[in-house]
Coordinates of C-alpha atoms and ligand atoms in Angstrom, one line a residue:
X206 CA -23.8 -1.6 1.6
X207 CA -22.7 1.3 3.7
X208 CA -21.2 1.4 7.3
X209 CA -24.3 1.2 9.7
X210 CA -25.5 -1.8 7.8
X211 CA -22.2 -4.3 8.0
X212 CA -23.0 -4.8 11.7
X213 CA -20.4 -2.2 13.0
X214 CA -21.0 -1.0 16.7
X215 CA -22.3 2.8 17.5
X216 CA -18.8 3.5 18.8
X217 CA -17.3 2.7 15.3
X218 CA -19.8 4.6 13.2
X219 CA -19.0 7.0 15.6
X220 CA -15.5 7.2 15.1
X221 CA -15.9 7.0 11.0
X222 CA -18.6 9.7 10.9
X223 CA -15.7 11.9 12.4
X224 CA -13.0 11.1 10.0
X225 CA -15.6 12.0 7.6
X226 CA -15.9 8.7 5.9
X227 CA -19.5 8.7 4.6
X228 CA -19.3 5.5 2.2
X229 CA -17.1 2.4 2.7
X230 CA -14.3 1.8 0.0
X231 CA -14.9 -1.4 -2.0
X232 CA -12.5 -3.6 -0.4
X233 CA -13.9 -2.3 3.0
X234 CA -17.4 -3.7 1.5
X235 CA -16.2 -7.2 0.7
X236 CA -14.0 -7.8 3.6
X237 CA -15.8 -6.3 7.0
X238 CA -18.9 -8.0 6.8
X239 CA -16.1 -11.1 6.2
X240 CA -14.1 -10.4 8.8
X241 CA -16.9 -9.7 11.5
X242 CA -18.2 -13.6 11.2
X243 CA -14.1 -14.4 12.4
X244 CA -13.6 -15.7 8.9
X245 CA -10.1 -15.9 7.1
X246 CA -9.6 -13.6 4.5
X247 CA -7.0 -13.3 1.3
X248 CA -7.1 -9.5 0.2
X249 CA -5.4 -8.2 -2.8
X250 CA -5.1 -4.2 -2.3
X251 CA -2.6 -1.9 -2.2
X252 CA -2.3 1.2 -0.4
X253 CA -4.8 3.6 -1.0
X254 CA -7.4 1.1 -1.2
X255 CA -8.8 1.8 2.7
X256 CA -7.7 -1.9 3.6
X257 CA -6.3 -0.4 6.8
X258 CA -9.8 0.1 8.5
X259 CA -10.9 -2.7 6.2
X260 CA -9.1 -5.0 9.0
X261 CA -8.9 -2.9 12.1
X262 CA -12.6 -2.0 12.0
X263 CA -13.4 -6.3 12.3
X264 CA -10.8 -6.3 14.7
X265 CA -11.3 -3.3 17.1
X266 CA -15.3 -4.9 17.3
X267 CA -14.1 -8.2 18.2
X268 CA -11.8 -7.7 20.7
X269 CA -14.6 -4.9 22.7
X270 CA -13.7 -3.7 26.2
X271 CA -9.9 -4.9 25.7
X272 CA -7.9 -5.4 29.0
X273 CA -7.0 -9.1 29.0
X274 CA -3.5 -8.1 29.8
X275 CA -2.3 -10.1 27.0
X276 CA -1.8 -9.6 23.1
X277 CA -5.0 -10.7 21.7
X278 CA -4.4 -8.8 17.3
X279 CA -1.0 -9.1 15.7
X280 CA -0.7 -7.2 13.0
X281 CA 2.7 -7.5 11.0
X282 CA 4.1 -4.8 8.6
X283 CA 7.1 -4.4 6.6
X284 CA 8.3 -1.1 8.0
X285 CA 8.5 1.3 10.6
X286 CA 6.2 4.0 9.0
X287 CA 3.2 1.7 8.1
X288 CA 3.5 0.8 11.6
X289 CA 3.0 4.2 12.3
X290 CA 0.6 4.1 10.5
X291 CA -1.3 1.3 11.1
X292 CA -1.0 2.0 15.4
X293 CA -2.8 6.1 14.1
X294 CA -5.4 4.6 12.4
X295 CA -6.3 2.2 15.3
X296 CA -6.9 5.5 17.6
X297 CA -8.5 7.1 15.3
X298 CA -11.1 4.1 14.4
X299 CA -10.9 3.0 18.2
X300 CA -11.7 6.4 19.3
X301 CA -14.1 5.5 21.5
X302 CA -13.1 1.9 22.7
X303 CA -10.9 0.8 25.8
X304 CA -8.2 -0.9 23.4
X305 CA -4.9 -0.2 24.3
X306 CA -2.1 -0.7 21.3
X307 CA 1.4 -0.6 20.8
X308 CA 4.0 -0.6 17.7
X309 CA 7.1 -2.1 18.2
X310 CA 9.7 -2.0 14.8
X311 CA 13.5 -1.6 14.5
X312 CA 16.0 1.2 14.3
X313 CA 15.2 2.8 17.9
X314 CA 15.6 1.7 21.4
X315 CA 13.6 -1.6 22.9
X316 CA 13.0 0.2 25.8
X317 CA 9.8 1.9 25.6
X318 CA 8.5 -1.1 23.6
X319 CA 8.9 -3.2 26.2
X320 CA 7.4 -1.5 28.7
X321 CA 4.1 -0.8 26.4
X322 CA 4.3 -4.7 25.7
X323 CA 5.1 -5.3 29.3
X324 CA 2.2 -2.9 30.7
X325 CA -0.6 -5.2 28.5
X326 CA -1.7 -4.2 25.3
X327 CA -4.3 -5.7 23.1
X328 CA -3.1 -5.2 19.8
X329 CA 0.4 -5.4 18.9
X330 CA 1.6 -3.6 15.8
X331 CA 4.8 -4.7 14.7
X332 CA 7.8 -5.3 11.9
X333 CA 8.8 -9.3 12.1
X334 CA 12.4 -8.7 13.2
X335 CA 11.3 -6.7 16.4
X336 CA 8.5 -8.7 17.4
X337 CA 10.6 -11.8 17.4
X338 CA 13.2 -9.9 19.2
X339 CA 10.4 -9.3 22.0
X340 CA 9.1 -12.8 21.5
X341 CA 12.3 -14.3 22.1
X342 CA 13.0 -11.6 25.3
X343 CA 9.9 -12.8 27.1
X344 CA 8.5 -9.5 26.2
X345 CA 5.1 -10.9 24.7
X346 CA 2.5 -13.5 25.3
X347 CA 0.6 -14.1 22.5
X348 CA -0.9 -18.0 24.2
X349 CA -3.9 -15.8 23.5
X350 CA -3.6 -14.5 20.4
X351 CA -7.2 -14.3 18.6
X352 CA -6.1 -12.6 15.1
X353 CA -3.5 -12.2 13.0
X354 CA -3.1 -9.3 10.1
X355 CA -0.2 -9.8 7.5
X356 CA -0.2 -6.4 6.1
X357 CA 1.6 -5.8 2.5
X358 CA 2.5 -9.2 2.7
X359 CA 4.5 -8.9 -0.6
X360 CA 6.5 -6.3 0.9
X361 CA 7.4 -8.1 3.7
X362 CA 8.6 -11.0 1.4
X363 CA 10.1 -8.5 -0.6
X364 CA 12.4 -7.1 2.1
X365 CA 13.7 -10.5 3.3
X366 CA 11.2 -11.2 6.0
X367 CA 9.9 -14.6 4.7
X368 CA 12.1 -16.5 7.6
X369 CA 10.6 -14.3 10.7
X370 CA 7.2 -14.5 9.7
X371 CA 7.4 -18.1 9.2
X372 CA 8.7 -18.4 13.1
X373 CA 6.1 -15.9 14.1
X374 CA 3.9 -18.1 12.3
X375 CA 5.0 -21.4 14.2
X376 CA 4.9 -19.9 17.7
X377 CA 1.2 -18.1 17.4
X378 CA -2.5 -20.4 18.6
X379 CA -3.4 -22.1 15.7
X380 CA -7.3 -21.6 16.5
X381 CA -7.0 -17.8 15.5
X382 CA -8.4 -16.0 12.7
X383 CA -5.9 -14.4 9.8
X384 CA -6.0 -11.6 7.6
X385 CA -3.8 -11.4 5.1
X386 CA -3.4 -8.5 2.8
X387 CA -1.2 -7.9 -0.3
X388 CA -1.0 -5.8 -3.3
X389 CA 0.3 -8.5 -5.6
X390 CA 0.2 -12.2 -5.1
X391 CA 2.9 -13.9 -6.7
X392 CA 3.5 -17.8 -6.4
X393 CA 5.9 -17.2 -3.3
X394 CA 3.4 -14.8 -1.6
X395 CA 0.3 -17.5 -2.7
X396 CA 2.9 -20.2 -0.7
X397 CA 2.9 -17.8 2.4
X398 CA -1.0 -17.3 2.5
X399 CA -1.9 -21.3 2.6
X400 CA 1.0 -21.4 5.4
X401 CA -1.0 -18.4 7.2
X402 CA -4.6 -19.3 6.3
X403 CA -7.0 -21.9 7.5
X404 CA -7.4 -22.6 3.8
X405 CA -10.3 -24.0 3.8
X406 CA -12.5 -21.1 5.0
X407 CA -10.5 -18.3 3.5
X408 CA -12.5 -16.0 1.5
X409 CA -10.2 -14.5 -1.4
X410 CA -11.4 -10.5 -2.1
X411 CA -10.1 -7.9 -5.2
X412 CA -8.6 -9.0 -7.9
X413 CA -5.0 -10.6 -8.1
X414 CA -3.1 -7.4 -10.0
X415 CA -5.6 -5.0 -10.8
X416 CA -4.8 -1.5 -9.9
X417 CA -7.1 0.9 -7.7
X418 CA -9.8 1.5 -10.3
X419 CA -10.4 5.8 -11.3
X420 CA -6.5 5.3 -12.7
X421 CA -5.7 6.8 -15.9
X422 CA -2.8 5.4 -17.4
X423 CA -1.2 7.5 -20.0
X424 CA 2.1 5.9 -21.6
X425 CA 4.4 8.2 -23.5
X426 CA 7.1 6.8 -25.8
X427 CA 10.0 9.4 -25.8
X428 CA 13.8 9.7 -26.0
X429 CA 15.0 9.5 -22.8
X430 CA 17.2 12.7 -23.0
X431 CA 13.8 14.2 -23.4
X432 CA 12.0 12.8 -20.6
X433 CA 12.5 15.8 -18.9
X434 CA 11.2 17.6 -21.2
X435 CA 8.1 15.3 -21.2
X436 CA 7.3 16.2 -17.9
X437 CA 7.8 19.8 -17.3
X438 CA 5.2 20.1 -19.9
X439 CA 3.2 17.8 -18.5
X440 CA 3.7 19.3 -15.4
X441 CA 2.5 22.9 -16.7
X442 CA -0.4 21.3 -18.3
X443 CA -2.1 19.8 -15.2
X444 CA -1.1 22.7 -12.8
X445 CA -3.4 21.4 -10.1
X446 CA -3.2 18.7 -7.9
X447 CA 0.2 16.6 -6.1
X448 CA 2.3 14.9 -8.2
X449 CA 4.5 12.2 -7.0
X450 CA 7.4 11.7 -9.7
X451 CA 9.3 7.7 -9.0
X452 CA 13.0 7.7 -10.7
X453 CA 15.1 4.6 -10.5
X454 CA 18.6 6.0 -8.9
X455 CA 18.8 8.6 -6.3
X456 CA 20.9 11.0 -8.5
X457 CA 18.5 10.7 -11.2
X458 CA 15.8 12.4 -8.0
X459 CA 18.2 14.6 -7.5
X460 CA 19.1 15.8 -10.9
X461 CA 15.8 16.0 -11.9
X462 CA 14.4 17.9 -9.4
X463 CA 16.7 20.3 -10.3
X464 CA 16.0 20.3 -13.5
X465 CA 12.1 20.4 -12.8
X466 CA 12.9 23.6 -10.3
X467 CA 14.6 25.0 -13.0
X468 CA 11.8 25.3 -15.3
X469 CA 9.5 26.8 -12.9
X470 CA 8.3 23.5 -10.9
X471 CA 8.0 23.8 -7.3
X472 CA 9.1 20.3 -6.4
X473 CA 11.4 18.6 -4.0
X474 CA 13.1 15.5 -3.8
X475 CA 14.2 12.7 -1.3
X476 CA 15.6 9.5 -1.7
X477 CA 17.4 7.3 0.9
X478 CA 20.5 9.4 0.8
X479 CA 19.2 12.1 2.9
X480 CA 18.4 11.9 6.7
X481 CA 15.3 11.2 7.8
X482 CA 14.6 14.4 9.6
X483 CA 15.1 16.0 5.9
X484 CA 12.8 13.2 4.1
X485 CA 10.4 14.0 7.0
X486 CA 10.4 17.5 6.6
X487 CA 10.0 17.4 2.4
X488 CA 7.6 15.1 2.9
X489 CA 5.4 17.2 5.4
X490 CA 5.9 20.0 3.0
X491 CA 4.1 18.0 0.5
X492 CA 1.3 16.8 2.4
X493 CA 0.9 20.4 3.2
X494 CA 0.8 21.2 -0.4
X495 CA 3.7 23.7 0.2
X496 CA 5.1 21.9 -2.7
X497 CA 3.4 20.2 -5.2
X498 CA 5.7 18.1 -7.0
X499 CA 8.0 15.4 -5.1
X500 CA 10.3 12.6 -7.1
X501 CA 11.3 9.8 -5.1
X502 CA 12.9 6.6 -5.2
X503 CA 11.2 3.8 -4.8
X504 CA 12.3 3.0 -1.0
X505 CA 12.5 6.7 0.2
X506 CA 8.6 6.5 -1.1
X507 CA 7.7 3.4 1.4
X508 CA 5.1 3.9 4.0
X509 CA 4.6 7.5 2.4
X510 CA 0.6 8.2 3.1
X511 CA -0.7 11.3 0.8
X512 CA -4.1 11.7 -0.4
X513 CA -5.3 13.5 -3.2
X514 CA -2.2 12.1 -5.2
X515 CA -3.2 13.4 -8.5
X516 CA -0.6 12.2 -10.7
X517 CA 2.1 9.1 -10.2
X518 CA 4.8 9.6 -12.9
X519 CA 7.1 6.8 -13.6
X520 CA 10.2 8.4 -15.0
X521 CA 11.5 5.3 -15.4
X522 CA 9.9 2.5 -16.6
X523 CA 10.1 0.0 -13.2
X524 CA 11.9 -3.2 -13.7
X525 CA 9.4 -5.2 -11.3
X526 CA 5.8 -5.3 -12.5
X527 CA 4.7 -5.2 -9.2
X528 CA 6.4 -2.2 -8.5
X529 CA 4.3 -0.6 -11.1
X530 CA 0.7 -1.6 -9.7
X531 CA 2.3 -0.2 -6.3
X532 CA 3.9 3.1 -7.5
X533 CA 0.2 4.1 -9.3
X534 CA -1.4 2.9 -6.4
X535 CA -0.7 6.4 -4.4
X536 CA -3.0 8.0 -6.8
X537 CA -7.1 7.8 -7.5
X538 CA -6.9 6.6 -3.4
X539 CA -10.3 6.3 -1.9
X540 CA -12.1 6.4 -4.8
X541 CA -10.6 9.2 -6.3
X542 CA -9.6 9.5 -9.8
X543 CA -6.1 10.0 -11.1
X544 CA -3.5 9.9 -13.9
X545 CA 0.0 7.4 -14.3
X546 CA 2.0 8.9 -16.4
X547 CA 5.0 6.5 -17.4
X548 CA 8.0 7.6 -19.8
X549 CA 9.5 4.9 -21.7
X550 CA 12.3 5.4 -23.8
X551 CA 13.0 2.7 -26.5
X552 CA 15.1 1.1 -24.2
X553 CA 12.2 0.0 -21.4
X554 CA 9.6 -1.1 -24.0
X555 CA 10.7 -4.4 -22.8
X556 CA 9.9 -3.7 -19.3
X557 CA 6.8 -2.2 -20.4
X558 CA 5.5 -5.2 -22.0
X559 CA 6.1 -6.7 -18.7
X560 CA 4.1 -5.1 -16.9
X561 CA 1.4 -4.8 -19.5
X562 CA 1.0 -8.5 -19.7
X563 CA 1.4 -8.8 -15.4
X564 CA -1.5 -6.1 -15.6
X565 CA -3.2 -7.8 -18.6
X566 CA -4.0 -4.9 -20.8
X567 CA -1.9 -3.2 -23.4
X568 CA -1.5 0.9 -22.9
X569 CA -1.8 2.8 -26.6
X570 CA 2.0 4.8 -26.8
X571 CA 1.2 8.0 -26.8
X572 CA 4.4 10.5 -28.6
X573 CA 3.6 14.5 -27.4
X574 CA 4.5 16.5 -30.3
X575 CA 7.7 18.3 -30.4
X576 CA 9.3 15.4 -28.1
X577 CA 8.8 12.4 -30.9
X578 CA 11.1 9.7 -30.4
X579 CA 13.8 9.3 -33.1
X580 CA 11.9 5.6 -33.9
X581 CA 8.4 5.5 -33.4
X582 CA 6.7 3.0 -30.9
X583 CA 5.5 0.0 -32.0
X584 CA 2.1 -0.7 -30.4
X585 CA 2.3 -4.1 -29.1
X586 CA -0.9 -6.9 -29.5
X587 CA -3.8 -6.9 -27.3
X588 CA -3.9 -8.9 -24.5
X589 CA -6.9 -10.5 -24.0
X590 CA -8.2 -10.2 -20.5
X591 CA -8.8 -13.3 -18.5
X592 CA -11.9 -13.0 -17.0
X593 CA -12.2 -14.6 -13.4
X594 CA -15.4 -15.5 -11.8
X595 CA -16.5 -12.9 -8.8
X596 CA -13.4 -10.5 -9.7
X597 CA -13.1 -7.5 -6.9
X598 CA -11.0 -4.6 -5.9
X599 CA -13.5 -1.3 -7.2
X600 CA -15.5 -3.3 -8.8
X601 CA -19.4 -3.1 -8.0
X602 CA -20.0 -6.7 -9.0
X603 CA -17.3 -8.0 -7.4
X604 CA -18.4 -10.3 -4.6
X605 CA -16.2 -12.6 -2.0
X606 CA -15.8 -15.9 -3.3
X607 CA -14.4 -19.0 -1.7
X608 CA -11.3 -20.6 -2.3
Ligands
AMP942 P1 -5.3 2.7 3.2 O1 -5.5 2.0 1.9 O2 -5.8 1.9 4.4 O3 -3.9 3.2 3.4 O4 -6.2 4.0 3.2 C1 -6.1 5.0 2.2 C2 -6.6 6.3 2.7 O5 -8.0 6.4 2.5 C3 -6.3 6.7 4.1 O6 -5.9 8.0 4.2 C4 -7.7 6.5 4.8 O7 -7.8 7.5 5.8 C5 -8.7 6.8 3.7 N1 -9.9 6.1 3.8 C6 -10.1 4.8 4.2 N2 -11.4 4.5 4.2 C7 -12.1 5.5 3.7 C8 -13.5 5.7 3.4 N3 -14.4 4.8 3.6 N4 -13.8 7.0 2.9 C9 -12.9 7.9 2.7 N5 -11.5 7.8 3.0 C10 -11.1 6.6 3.4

């Protein structure tokens, strides 16, 4: 299946051939060709997969010459910089299409929102909270609406938007086709999608909580006063490539950046006590590749869009599974390949075997010589892996299946 024979338009191939994308990404195989007959879709990927274009492509073709004068694509995202992101890669993808689009979010002025909302756009990109603020101002009309994209659905319920999206839900045409994406689909985000979906139709792509496939994950049982130590010589042994270090606590970034530095590393941190002209500015220096190593917390990491990710290190073992599956989701992006490299100190092996059964594979505990724990890991049963019919995401088998 490649891009000129899903049924996309000339303008879109267009578009694609100039980002340089030659092949579509797996989840962009199962879900265009889906999403061009105006079918519902359920879509488990995270970021990194290519699920953007995955729905904007669909989209974009649909709605054609544009200029209805009235928002005809929703798409809903938990925060300002996927927004961003999102409202980018429709220009790039509608290079060549008379769409116009807008993002509206929160934490800067409703001016300029409302007058892009107020001047007509097509497609709407926006976080809950805002849009409702702009739905409740008059500042919309979405009588019209065709389709509806719940991006990083789990996300959204994660930071407390379950009530908006419900009353965005309430207010939209039912006669409308939904896309609903999500890394992880636990029971409250499964609840979410039947409110969303026209149930019946919805097609159910990739694979409940499989990560992005081309990810190595290396587990390494160590002390956690030499976790440190773990990584700078980790660090020295893979010398090429980005490496984006997760730590639990913002002092921890801190300190162990430091640390890192210290030995030679160039690395920076942020985390959600700096501003966010300095996050910015770290951040661009990493995508740059001006430095190679950056440790974040988990929140100063949201929204962050990096390719060639070579390495995800957990320096702490997350307490959320899901957080997990989305951490070593910034690596092996697109098809690439890549390492997670969690530390767990005897402490998180808990933790660990809950993600390990939330993933459904066990990871062998690896000790690197000269940093052996003081008791050695116990490697923990096999889990058996469930085998569901038409499984997905990166898979070459994996085929849409009904729900
Ligand atoms: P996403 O999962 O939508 O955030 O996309 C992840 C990254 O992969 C983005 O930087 C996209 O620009 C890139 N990407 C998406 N589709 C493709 C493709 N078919 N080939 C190469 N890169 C892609």
């Amino acid at each position: 299946m490649s891009f000129e024979n899903m049924g996309l338009e000339p303008e879109f191939l267009r578009a694609l051939e100039e980002r340089g994308y030659t092949e579509p990404t797996p989840i962009q195989k199962e879900a265009i060709p889906v999403a061009l007959e105006g079918r519902d879709l359920v879509g488990s990927a995270q970021t990194g997969t290519g699920k953007t274009a995955a729905f904007l492509l669909p989209i974009l073709q649909r709605l054609g010459g544009g200029k209805r004068g009235k928002t005809r694509a929703l798409i809903l995202v938990p925060t300002r910089e996927l927004a961003e992101q999102v409202l980018n890669s429709a220009r790039a993808y509608g290079k060549f299409s008379k769409l116009k689009y807008a993002a509206v979010y929160g934490g800067v002025g409703m001016e300029p929102q409302t007058r892009a909302l107020k001047s007509g756009v097509d497609i709407v990109v926006a976080t809950p909270g805002r849009f409702l603020d702009h739905m409740g101002r008059g500042h919309v009309d979405s009588t019209k609406l065709e389709v509806l994209v719940l991006d990083e659905a789990d996300r959204m319920l994660d930071m407390g938007f379950a009530h908006d999206v419900n009353k965005i839900l309430d207010s939209l045409p039912v006669e409308r086709q939904t896309l609903f994406f999500s890394a992880t689909i636990s029971a409250d985000v499964d609840r979410l999608a039947r409110r969303a979906l026209n149930d019946h139709a919805a097609v159910e792509i990739g694979h409940r909580t499989e990560a992005a496939e081309g990810i190595e994950h290396v587990l390494v049982a160590v002390d956690k006063t030499e976790k440190r130590g773990v990584l700078a010589k980790k660090l020295e042994e893979m010398p090429h490539g980005r490496t984006l270090v997760f730590t639990r606590t913002k002092y921890g970034a801190d300190k162990l950046a430091r640390h890192l530095r210290k030995e030679g590393a160039n690395v920076t941190a942020i985390h959600g006590g700096k501003t966010q002209a300095s996050r910015n500015k770290a951040l661009d220096r990493f995508k740059k590749g001006k430095v190679r190593v950056l440790v974040a917390t988990d929140v100063a990491a949201r929204g962050i869009d990096v390719d060639n990710i070579a390495m995800v290190v957990n320096y702490d073992v997350p307490r959320d599974p899901e957080i997990y599956v989305h951490r070593v989701g910034r690596t092996a992006r697109a098809g690439a390949r890549g390492v997670a490299l969690t530390l767990m100190s005897p402490d998180e092996s808990m933790m660990m075997w809950g993600v390990e059964k939330f993933m459904g594979r066990t990871f062998h505990r690896h000790v690197v010589p000269g940093f052996e724990p003081a008791v050695a890991p116990v490697q923990p049963r096999e889990i058996k892996p469930v085998r569901r019919a038409g499984r997905g995401l990166g898979s070459r088998r994996g085929g849409a299946r009904r729900r």
